[in-house]
PDB file of C-alpha atoms in Angstrom:
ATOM      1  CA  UNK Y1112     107.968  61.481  90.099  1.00 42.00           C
ATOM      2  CA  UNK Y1113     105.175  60.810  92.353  1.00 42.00           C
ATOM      3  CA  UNK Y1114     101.434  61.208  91.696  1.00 40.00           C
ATOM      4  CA  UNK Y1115     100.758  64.034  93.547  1.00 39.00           C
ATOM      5  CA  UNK Y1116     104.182  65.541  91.869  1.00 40.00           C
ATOM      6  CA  UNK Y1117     102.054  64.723  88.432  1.00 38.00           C
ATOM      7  CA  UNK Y1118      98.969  66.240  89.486  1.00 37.00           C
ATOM      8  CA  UNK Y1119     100.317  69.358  91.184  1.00 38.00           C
ATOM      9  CA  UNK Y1120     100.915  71.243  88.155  1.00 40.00           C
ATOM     10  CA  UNK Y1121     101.223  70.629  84.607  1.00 40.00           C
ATOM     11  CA  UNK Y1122     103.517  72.690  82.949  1.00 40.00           C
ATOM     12  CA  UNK Y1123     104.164  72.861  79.313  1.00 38.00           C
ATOM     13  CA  UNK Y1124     105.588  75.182  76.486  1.00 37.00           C
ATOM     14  CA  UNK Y1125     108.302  76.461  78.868  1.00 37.00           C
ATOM     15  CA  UNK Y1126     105.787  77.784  81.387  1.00 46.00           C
ATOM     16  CA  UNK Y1127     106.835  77.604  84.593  1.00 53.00           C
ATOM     17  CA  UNK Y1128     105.146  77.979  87.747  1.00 55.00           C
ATOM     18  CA  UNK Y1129     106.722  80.720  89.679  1.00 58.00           C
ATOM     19  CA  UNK Y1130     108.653  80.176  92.953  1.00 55.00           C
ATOM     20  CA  UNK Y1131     106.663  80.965  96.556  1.00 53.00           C
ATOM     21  CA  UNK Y1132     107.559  83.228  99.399  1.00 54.00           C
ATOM     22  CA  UNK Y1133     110.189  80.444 100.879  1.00 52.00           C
ATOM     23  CA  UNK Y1134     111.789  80.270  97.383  1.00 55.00           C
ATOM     24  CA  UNK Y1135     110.249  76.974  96.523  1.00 52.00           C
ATOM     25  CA  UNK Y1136     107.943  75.982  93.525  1.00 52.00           C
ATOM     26  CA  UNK Y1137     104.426  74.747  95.279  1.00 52.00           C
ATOM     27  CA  UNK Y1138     103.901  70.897  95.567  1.00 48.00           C
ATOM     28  CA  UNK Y1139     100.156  71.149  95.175  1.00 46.00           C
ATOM     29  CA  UNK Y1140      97.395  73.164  93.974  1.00 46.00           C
ATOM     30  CA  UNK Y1141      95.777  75.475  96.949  1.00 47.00           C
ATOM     31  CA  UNK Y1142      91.840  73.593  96.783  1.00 43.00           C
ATOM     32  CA  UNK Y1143      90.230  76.422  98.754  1.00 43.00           C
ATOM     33  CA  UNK Y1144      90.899  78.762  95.831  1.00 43.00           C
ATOM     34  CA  UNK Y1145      89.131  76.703  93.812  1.00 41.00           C
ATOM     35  CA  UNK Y1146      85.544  78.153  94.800  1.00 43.00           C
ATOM     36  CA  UNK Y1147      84.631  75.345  96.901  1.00 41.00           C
ATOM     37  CA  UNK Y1148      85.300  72.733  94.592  1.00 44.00           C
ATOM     38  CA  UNK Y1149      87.732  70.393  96.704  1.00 39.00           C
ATOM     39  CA  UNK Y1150      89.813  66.977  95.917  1.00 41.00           C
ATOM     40  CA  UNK Y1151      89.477  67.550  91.833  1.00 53.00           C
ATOM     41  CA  UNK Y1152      93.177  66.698  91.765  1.00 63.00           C
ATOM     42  CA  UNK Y1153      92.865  68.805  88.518  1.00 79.00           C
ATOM     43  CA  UNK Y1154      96.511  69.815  86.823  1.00 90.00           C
ATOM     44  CA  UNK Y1155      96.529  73.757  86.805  1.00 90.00           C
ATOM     45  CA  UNK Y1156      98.824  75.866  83.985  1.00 91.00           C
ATOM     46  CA  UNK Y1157     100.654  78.708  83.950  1.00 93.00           C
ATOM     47  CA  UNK Y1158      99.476  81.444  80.951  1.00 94.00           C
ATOM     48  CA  UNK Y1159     100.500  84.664  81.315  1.00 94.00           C
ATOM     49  CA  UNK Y1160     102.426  86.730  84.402  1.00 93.00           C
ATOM     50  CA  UNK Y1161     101.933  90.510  84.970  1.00 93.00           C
ATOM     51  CA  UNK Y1162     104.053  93.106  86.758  1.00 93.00           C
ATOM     52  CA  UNK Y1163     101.586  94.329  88.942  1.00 91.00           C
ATOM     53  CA  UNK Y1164      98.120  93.574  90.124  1.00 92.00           C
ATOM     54  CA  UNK Y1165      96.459  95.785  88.113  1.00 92.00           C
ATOM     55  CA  UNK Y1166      97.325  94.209  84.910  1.00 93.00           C
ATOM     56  CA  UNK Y1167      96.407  90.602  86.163  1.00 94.00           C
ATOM     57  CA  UNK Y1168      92.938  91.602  87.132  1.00 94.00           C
ATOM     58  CA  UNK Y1169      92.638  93.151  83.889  1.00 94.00           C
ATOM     59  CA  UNK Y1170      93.204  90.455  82.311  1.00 94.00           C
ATOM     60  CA  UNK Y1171      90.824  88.103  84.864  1.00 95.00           C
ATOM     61  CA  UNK Y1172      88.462  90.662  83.629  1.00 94.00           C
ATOM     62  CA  UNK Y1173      88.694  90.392  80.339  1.00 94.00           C
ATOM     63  CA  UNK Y1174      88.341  86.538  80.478  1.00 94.00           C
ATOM     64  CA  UNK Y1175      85.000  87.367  82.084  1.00 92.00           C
ATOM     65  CA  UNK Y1176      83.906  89.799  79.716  1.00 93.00           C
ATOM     66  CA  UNK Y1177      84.584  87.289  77.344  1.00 91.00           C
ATOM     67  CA  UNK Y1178      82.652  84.948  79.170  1.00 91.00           C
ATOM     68  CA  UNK Y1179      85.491  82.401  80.170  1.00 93.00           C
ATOM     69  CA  UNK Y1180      84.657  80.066  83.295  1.00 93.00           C
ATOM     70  CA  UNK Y1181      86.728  82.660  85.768  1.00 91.00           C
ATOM     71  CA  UNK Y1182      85.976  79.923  88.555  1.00 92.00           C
ATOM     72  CA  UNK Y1183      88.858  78.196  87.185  1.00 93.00           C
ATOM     73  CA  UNK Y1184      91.459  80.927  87.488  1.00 94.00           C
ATOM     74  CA  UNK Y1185      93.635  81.850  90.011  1.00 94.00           C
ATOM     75  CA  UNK Y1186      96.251  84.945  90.538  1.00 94.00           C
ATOM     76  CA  UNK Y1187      98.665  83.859  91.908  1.00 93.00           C
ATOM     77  CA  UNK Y1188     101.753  86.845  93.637  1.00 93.00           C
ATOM     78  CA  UNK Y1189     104.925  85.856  94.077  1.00 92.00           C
ATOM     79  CA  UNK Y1190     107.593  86.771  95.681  1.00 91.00           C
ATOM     80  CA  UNK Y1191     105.818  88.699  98.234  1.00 91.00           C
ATOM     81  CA  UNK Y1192     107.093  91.827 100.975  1.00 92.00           C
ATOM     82  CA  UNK Y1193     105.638  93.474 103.252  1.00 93.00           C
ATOM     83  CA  UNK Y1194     105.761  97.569 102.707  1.00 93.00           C
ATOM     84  CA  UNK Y1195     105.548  99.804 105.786  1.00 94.00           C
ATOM     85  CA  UNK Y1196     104.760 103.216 104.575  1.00 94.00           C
ATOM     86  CA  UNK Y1197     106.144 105.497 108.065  1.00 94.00           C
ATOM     87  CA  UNK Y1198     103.350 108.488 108.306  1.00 91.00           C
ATOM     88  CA  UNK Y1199     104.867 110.181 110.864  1.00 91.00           C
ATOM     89  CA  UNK Y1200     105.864 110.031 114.796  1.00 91.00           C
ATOM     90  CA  UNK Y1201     103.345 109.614 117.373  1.00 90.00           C
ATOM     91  CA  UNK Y1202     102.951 111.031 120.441  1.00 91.00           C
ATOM     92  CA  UNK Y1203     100.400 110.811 123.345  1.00 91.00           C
ATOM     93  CA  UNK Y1204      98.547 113.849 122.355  1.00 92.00           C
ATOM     94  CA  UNK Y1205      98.364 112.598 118.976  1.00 93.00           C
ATOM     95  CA  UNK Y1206      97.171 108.915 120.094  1.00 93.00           C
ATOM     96  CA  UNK Y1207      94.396 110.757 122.356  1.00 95.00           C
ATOM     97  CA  UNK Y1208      93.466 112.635 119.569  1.00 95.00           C
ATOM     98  CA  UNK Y1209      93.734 109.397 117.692  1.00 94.00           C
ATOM     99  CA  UNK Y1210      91.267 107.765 120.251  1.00 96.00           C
ATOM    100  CA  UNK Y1211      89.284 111.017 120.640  1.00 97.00           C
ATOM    101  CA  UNK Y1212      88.038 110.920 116.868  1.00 96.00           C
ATOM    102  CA  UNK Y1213      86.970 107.392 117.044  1.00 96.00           C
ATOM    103  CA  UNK Y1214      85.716 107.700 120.507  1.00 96.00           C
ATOM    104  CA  UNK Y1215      83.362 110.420 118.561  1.00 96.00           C
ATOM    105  CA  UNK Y1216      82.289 108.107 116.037  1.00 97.00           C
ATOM    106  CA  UNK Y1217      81.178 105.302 118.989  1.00 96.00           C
ATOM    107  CA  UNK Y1218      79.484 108.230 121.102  1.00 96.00           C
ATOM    108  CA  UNK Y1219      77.756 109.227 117.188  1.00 96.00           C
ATOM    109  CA  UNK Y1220      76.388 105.690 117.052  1.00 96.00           C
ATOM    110  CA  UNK Y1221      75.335 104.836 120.273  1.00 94.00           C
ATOM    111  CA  UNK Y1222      73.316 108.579 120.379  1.00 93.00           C
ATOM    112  CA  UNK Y1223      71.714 107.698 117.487  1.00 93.00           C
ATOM    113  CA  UNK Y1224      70.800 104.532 119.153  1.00 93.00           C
ATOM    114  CA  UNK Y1225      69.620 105.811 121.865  1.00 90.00           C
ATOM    115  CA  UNK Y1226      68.333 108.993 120.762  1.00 88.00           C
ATOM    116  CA  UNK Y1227      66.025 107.156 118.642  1.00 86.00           C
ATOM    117  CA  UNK Y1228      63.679 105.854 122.075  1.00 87.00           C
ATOM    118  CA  UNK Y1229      64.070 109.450 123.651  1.00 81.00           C
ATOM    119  CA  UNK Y1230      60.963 111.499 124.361  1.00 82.00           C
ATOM    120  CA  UNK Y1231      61.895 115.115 123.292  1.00 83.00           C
ATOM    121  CA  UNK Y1232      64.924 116.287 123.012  1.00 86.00           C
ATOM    122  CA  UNK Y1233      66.915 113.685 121.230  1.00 87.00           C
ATOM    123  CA  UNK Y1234      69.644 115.306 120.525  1.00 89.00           C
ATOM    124  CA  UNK Y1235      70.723 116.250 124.113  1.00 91.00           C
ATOM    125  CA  UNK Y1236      71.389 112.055 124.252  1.00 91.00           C
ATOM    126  CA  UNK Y1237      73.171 112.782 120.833  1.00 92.00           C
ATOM    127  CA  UNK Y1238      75.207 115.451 121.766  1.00 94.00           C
ATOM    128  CA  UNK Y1239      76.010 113.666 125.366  1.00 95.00           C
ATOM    129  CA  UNK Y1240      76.676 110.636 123.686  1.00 95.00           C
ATOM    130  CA  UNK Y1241      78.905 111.832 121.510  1.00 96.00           C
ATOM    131  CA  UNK Y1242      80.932 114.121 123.883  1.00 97.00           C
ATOM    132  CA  UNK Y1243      81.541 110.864 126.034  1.00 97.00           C
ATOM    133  CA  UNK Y1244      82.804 108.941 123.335  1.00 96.00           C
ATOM    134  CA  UNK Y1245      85.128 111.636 122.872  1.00 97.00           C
ATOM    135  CA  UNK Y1246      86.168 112.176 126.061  1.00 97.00           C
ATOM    136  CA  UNK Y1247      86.620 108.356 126.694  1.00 97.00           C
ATOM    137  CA  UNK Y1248      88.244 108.042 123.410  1.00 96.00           C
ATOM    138  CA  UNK Y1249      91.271 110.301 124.059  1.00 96.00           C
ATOM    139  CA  UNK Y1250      91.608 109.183 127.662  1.00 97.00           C
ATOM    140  CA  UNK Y1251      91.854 105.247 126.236  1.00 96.00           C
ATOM    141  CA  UNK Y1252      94.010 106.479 123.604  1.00 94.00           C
ATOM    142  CA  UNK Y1253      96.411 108.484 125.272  1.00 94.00           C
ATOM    143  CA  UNK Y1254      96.777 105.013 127.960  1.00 94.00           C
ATOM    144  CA  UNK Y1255      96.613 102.602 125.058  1.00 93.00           C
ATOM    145  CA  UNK Y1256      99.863 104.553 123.393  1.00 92.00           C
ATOM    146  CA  UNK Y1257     101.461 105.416 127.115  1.00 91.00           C
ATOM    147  CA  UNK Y1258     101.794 101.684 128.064  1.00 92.00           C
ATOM    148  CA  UNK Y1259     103.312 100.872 124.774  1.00 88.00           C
ATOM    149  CA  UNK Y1260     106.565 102.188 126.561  1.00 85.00           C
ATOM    150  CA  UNK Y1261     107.486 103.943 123.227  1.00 79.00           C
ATOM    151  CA  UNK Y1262     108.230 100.836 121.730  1.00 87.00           C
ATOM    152  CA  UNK Y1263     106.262 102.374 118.842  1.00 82.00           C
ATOM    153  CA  UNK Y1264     106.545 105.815 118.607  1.00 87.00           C
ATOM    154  CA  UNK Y1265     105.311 105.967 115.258  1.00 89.00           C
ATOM    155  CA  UNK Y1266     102.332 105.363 112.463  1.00 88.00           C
ATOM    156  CA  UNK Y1267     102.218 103.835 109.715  1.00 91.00           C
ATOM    157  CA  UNK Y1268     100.310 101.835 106.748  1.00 93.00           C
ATOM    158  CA  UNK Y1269     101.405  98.015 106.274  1.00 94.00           C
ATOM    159  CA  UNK Y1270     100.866  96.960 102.744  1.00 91.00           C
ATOM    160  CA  UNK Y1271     101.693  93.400 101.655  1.00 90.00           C
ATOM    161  CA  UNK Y1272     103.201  93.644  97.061  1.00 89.00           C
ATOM    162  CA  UNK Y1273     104.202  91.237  94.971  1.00 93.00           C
ATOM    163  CA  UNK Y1274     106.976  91.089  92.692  1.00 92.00           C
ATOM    164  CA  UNK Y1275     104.958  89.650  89.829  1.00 93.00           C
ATOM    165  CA  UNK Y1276     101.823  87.948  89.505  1.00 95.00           C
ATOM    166  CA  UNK Y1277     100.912  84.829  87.450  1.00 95.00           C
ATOM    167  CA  UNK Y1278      97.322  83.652  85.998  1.00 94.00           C
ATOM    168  CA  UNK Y1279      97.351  80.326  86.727  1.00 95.00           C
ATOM    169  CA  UNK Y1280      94.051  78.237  84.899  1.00 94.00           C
ATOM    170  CA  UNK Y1281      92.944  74.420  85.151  1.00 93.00           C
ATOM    171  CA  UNK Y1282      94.821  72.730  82.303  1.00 91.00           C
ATOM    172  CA  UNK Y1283      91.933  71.724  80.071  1.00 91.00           C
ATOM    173  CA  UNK Y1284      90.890  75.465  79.712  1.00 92.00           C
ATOM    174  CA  UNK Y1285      94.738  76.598  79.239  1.00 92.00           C
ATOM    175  CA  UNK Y1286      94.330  76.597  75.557  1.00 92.00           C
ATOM    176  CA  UNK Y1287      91.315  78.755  75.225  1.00 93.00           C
ATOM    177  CA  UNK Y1288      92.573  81.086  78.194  1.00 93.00           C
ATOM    178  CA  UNK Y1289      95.992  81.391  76.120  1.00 93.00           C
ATOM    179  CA  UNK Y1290      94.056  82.288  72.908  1.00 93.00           C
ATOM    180  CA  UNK Y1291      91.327  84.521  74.716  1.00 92.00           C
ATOM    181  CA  UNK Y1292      94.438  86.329  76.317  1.00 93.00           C
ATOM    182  CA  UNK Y1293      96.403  87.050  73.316  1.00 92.00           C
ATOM    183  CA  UNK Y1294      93.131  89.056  72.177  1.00 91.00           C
ATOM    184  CA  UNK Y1295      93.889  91.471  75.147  1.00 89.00           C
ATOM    185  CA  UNK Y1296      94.236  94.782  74.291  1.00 85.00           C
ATOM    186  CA  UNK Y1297      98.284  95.548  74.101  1.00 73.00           C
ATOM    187  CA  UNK Y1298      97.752  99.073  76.393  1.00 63.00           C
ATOM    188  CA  UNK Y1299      95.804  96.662  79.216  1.00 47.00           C
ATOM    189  CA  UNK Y1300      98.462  93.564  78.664  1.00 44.00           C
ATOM    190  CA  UNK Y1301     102.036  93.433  80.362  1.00 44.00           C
TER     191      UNK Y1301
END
């Protein structure tokens, strides 16, 4: 076993550090996690895995409340997917209407920008600006979604889950994480 094997991650009491999107258990412990603090070479341990997000950042939470050094913990997802969720199809008049409303939102801005330096009737430049955004909007929308060549006819919401997700600490604060966690509330703790 080499040193960096060693220092990667100390397992003990069965734990066992759980297997990356490739399939493969990580060789060494990600430093830019670690809240700046670089080249510690410090072992890291497993204590506890949750089903879901939720229940891991209760429990992060609950370390804090406790006042545990949360610096020190990571969460840690594994076995990760990305989820499309389809909304529905999308056509040109629904990508100009697409660009339209945020064209609106610009136009909003800039009027208040510059409605801000007009003399008098401000919100002529509001209402102008606004318009034009709109206007500018659904023409750059409906282009935007016409050169696409329907190669994506459609909308929809990426989200990236994780199968389960693991609390991983520094291994001299394992211990009292462990012990601080089995305090956890049983309705908060998967």
């Amino acid at each position: 076993m080499t040193s960096s094997n060693r220092n990667a991650f100390s397992l003990r009491n069965n734990d066992t550090m759980p297997r990356g999107p490739s399939g493969v258990r990580p060789a060494a412990r990600d430093e830019t996690a670690a809240g700046g603090r670089t080249g510690t070479g410090q072992a890291t341990i497993a204590v506890a895995s949750y089903p879901d997000y939720a229940a891991a950042q209760r429990a992060v939470d609950f370390l804090s409340d406790n006042k545990f050094p949360v610096d020190r913990v990571r969460i840690v997802g594994s076995d990760l997917r990305l989820v499309e969720q389809v909304h529905g199809r999308l056509t040109t008049g629904r990508a100009a209407l697409a660009g339209a409303g945020t064209g609106a939102w610009f136009g909003l801005l800039i009027g208040i920008l510059l409605g801000a330096f007009a003399v008098g009737a401000w919100w002529r430049v509001l209402l102008f600006a606004v318009v034009a955004g709109v206007v500018w909007g659904a023409v750059f929308g409906a282009i935007a979604h016409a050169m696409t060549g329907g190669q994506r006819d459609f909308t929809s919401t990426p989200t990236l889950q994780a199968d389960h997700y693991t609390l991983i600490v520094d291994a001299d604060v394992a211990d009292q994480a462990r012990e601080m966690l089995s305090r956890l509330p049983t309705d908060s703790r998967s």
